[in-house]
CSV table of C-alpha atoms in Angstrom, one decimal:
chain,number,residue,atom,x,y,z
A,1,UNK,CA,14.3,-132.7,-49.7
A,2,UNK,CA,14.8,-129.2,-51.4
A,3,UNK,CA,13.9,-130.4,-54.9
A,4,UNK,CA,11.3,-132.1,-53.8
A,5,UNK,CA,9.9,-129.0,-52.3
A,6,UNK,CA,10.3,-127.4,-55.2
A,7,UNK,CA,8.9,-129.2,-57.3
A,8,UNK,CA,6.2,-129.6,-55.2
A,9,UNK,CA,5.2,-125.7,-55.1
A,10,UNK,CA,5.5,-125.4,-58.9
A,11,UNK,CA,3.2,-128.6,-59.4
A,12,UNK,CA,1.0,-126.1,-57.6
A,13,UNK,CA,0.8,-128.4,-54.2
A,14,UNK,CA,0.7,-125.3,-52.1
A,15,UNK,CA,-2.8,-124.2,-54.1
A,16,UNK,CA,-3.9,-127.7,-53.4
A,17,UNK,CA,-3.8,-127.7,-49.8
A,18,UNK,CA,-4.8,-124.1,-49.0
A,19,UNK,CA,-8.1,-125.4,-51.2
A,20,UNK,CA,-8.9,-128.3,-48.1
A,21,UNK,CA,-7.9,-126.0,-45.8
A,22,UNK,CA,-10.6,-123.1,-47.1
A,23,UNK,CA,-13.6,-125.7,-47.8
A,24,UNK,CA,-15.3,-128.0,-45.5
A,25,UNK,CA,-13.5,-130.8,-44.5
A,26,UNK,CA,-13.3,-132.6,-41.5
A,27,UNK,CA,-11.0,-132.5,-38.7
A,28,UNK,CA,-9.1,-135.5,-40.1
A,29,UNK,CA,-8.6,-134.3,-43.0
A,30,UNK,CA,-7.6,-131.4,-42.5
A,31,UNK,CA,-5.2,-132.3,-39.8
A,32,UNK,CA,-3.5,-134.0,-42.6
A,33,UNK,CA,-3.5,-131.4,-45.1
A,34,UNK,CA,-2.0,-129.1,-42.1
A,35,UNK,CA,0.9,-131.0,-41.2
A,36,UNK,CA,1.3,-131.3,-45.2
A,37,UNK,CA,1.5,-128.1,-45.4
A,38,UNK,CA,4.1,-127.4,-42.1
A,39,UNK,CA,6.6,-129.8,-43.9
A,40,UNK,CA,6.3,-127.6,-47.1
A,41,UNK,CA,6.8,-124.2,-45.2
A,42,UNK,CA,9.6,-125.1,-42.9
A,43,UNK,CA,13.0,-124.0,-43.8
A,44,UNK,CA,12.2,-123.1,-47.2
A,45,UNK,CA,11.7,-119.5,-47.6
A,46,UNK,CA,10.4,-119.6,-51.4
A,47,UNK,CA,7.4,-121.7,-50.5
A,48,UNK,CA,6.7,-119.3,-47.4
A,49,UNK,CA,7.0,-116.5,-49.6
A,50,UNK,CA,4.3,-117.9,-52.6
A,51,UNK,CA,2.1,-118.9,-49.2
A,52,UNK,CA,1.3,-115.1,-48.4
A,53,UNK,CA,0.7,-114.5,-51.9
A,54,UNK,CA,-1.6,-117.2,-52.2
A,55,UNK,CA,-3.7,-115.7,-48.8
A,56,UNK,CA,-2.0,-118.1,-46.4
A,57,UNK,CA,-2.6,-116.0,-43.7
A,58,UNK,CA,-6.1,-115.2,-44.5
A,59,UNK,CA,-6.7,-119.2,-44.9
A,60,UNK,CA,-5.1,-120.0,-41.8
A,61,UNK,CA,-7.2,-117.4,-39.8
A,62,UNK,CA,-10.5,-118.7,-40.8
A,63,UNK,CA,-9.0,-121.9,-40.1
A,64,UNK,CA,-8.6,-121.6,-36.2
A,65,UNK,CA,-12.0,-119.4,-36.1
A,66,UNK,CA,-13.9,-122.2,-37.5
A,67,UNK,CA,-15.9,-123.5,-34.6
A,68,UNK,CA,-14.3,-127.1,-33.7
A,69,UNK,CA,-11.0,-126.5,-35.1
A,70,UNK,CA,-9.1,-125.6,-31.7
A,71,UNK,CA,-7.1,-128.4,-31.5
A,72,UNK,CA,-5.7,-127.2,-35.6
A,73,UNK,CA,-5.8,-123.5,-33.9
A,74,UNK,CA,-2.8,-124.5,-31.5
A,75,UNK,CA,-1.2,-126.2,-34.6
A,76,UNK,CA,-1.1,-123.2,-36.7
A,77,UNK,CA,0.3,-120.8,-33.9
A,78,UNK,CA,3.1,-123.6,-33.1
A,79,UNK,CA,3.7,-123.2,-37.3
A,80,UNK,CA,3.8,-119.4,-37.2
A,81,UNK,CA,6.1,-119.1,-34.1
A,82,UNK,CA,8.4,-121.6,-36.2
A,83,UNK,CA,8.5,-119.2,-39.1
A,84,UNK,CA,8.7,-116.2,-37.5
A,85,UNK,CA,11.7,-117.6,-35.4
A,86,UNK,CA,13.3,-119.6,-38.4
A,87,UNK,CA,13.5,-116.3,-40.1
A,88,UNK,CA,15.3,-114.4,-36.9
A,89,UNK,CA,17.6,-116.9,-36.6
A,90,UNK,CA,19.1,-117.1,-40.5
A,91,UNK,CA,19.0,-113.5,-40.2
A,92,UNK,CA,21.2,-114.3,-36.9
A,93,UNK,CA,23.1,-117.4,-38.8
A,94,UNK,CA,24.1,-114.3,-41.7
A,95,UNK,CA,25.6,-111.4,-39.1
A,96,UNK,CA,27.3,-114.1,-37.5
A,97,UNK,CA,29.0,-115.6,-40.3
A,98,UNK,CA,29.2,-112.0,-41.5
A,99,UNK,CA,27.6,-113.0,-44.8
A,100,UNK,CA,25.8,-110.2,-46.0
A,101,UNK,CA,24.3,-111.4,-49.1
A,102,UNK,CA,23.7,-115.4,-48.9
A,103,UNK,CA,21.2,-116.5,-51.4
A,104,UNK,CA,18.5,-118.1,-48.3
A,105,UNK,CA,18.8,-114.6,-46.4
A,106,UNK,CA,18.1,-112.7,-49.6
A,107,UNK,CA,14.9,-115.2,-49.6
A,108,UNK,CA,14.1,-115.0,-46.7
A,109,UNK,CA,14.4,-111.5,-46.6
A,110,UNK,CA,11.6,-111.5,-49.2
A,111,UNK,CA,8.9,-113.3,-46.7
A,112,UNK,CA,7.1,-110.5,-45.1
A,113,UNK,CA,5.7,-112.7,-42.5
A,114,UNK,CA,5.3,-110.1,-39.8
A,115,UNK,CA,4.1,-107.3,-41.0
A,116,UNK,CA,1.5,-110.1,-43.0
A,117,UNK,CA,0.5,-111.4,-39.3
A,118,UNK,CA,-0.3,-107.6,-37.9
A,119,UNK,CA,-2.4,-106.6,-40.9
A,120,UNK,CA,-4.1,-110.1,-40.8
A,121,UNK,CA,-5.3,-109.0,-37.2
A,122,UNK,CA,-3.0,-112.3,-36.2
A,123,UNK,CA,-1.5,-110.4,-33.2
A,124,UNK,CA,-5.7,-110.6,-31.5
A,125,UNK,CA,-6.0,-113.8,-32.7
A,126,UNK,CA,-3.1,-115.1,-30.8
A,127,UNK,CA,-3.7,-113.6,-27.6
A,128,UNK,CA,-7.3,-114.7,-27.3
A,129,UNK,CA,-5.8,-118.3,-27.9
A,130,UNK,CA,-4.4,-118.5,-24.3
A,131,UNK,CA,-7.9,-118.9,-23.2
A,132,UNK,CA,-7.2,-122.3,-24.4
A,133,UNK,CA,-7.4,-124.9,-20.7
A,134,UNK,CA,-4.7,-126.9,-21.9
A,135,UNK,CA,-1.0,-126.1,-20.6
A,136,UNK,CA,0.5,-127.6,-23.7
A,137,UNK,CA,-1.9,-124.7,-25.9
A,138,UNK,CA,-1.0,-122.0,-23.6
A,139,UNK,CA,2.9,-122.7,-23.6
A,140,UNK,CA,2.6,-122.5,-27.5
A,141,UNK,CA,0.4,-119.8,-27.5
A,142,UNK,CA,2.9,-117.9,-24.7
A,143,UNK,CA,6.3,-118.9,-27.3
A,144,UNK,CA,4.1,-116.6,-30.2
A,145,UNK,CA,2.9,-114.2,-28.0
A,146,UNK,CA,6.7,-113.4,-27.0
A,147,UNK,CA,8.0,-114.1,-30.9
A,148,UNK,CA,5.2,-111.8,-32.1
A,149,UNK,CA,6.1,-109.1,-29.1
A,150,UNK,CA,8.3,-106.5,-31.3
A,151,UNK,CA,5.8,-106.2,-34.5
A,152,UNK,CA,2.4,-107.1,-31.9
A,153,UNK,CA,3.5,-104.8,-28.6
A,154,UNK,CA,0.9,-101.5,-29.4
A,155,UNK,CA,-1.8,-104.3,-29.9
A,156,UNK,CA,-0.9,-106.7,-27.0
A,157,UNK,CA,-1.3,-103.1,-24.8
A,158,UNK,CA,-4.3,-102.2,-26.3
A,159,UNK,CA,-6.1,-105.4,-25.1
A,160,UNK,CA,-7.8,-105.7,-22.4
A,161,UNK,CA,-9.1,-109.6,-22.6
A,162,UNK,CA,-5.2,-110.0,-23.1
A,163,UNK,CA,-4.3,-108.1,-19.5
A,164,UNK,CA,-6.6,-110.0,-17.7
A,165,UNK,CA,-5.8,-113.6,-19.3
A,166,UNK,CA,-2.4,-113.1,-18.4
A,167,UNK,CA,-2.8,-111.8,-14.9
A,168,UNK,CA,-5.7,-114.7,-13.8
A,169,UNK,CA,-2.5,-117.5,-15.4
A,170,UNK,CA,0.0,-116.3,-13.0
A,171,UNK,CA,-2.4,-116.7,-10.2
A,172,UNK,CA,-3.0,-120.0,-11.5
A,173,UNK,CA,0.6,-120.9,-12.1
A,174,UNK,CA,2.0,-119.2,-9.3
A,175,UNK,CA,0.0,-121.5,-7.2
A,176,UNK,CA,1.1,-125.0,-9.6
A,177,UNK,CA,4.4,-124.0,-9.1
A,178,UNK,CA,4.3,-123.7,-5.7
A,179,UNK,CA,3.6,-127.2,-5.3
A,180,UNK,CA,6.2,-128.1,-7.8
A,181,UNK,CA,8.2,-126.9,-5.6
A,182,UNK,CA,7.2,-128.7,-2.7
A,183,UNK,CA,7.2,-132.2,-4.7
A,184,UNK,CA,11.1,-131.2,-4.7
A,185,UNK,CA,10.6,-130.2,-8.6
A,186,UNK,CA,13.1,-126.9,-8.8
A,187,UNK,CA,11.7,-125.0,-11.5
A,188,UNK,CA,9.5,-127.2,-13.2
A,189,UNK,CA,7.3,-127.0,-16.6
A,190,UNK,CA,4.6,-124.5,-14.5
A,191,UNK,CA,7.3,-122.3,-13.3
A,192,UNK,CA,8.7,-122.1,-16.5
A,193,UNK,CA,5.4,-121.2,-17.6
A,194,UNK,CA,5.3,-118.5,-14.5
A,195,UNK,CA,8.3,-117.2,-16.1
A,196,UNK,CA,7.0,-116.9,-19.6
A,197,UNK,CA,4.1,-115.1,-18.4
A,198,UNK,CA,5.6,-112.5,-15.8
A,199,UNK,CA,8.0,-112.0,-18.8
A,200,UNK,CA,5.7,-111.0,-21.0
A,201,UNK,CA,4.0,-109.0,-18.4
A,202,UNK,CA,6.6,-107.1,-17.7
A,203,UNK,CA,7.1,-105.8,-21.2
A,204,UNK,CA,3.8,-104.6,-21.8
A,205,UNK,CA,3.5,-102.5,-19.0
């Protein structure tokens, strides 16, 4: 509900939650307070914008570094890869429609999300995540890794740890989509996850 959103930002909600997110809590709550905070940031480009200014990024960051937190860390990738990718695709919507000047594109126009997520050193963070064992966590963490490619691409090239993640996980899905395949499964979830990776491969060379 927009004017709920709203009204919610200017009560100062957004303040609120970055303030659990920043001080020691536990895992419960700050689950809660995280998936508060997705439903306030998605599709509404005025919160997004007031959550850089408030150091969004910066909370988020110490967020997935804090020891115990991986399971938020996957959370926050899987909220930054929907607003980098809400953004693209309203900018999309707009030359499609050929409206040039629509009030959400203005705002979103004014939410300098990536250049915010190379600065904030997001573009490492990211890429160290697919360390993570689960499949679910790497599949998220693959979606950024390609959304962030364009503004993270120098980076991505620059790191090592990131070269060698990706070529040990196409060993390891090359060989869990083989035997997809012979259970009769024609590209399954682990070749899809074969793709993602020889994808992003591929452009970094």
């Amino acid at each position: 509900n927009p004017k709920v959103q709203v009204e919610a930002i200017e009560g100062g909600a957004l303040q609120k939650l970055l303030v659990v997110l920043a001080t020691e809590q536990s895992l419960t709550a700050k689950k809660k307070v995280l998936f508060a905070l997705c439903s306030l940031l998605r599709h509404f480009p005025y919160a997004q914008q007031q959550f850089l200014k408030l150091g969004g990024l910066q909370v988020l960051r110490s967020l997935v570094q804090e020891k115990g937190m991986e399971v938020l860390a996957v959370r926050v990738v899987t909220l930054l890869y929907d607003l980098v990718t809400e953004k693209m695709f309203a900018e999309e919507e707009a030359e499609l429609m050929r409206e040039t000047s629509p009030e959400k594109l203005q705002q979103y126009r004014q939410v300098h999300l990536l250049p915010g997520l190379q600065e904030q050193g997001w573009c490492e963070i990211t890429a160290h995540l697919l360390a993570l064992p689960e499949h679910d966590a790497r599949e998220k963490v693959l979606q950024t890794l390609g959304a962030l490619l364009a503004t993270c691409r120098d980076r991505y090239r620059q790191d090592p740890q990131l070269n060698r993640t990706l070529v040990i996980l196409q060993a390891e899905y090359q060989a869990l989509a083989a035997l997809e395949l012979q259970d009769g499964e024609d590209e399954g979830y682990f070749w899809e996850l074969l793709g993602s990776i020889n994808s992003l491969l591929k452009e970094l060379r």
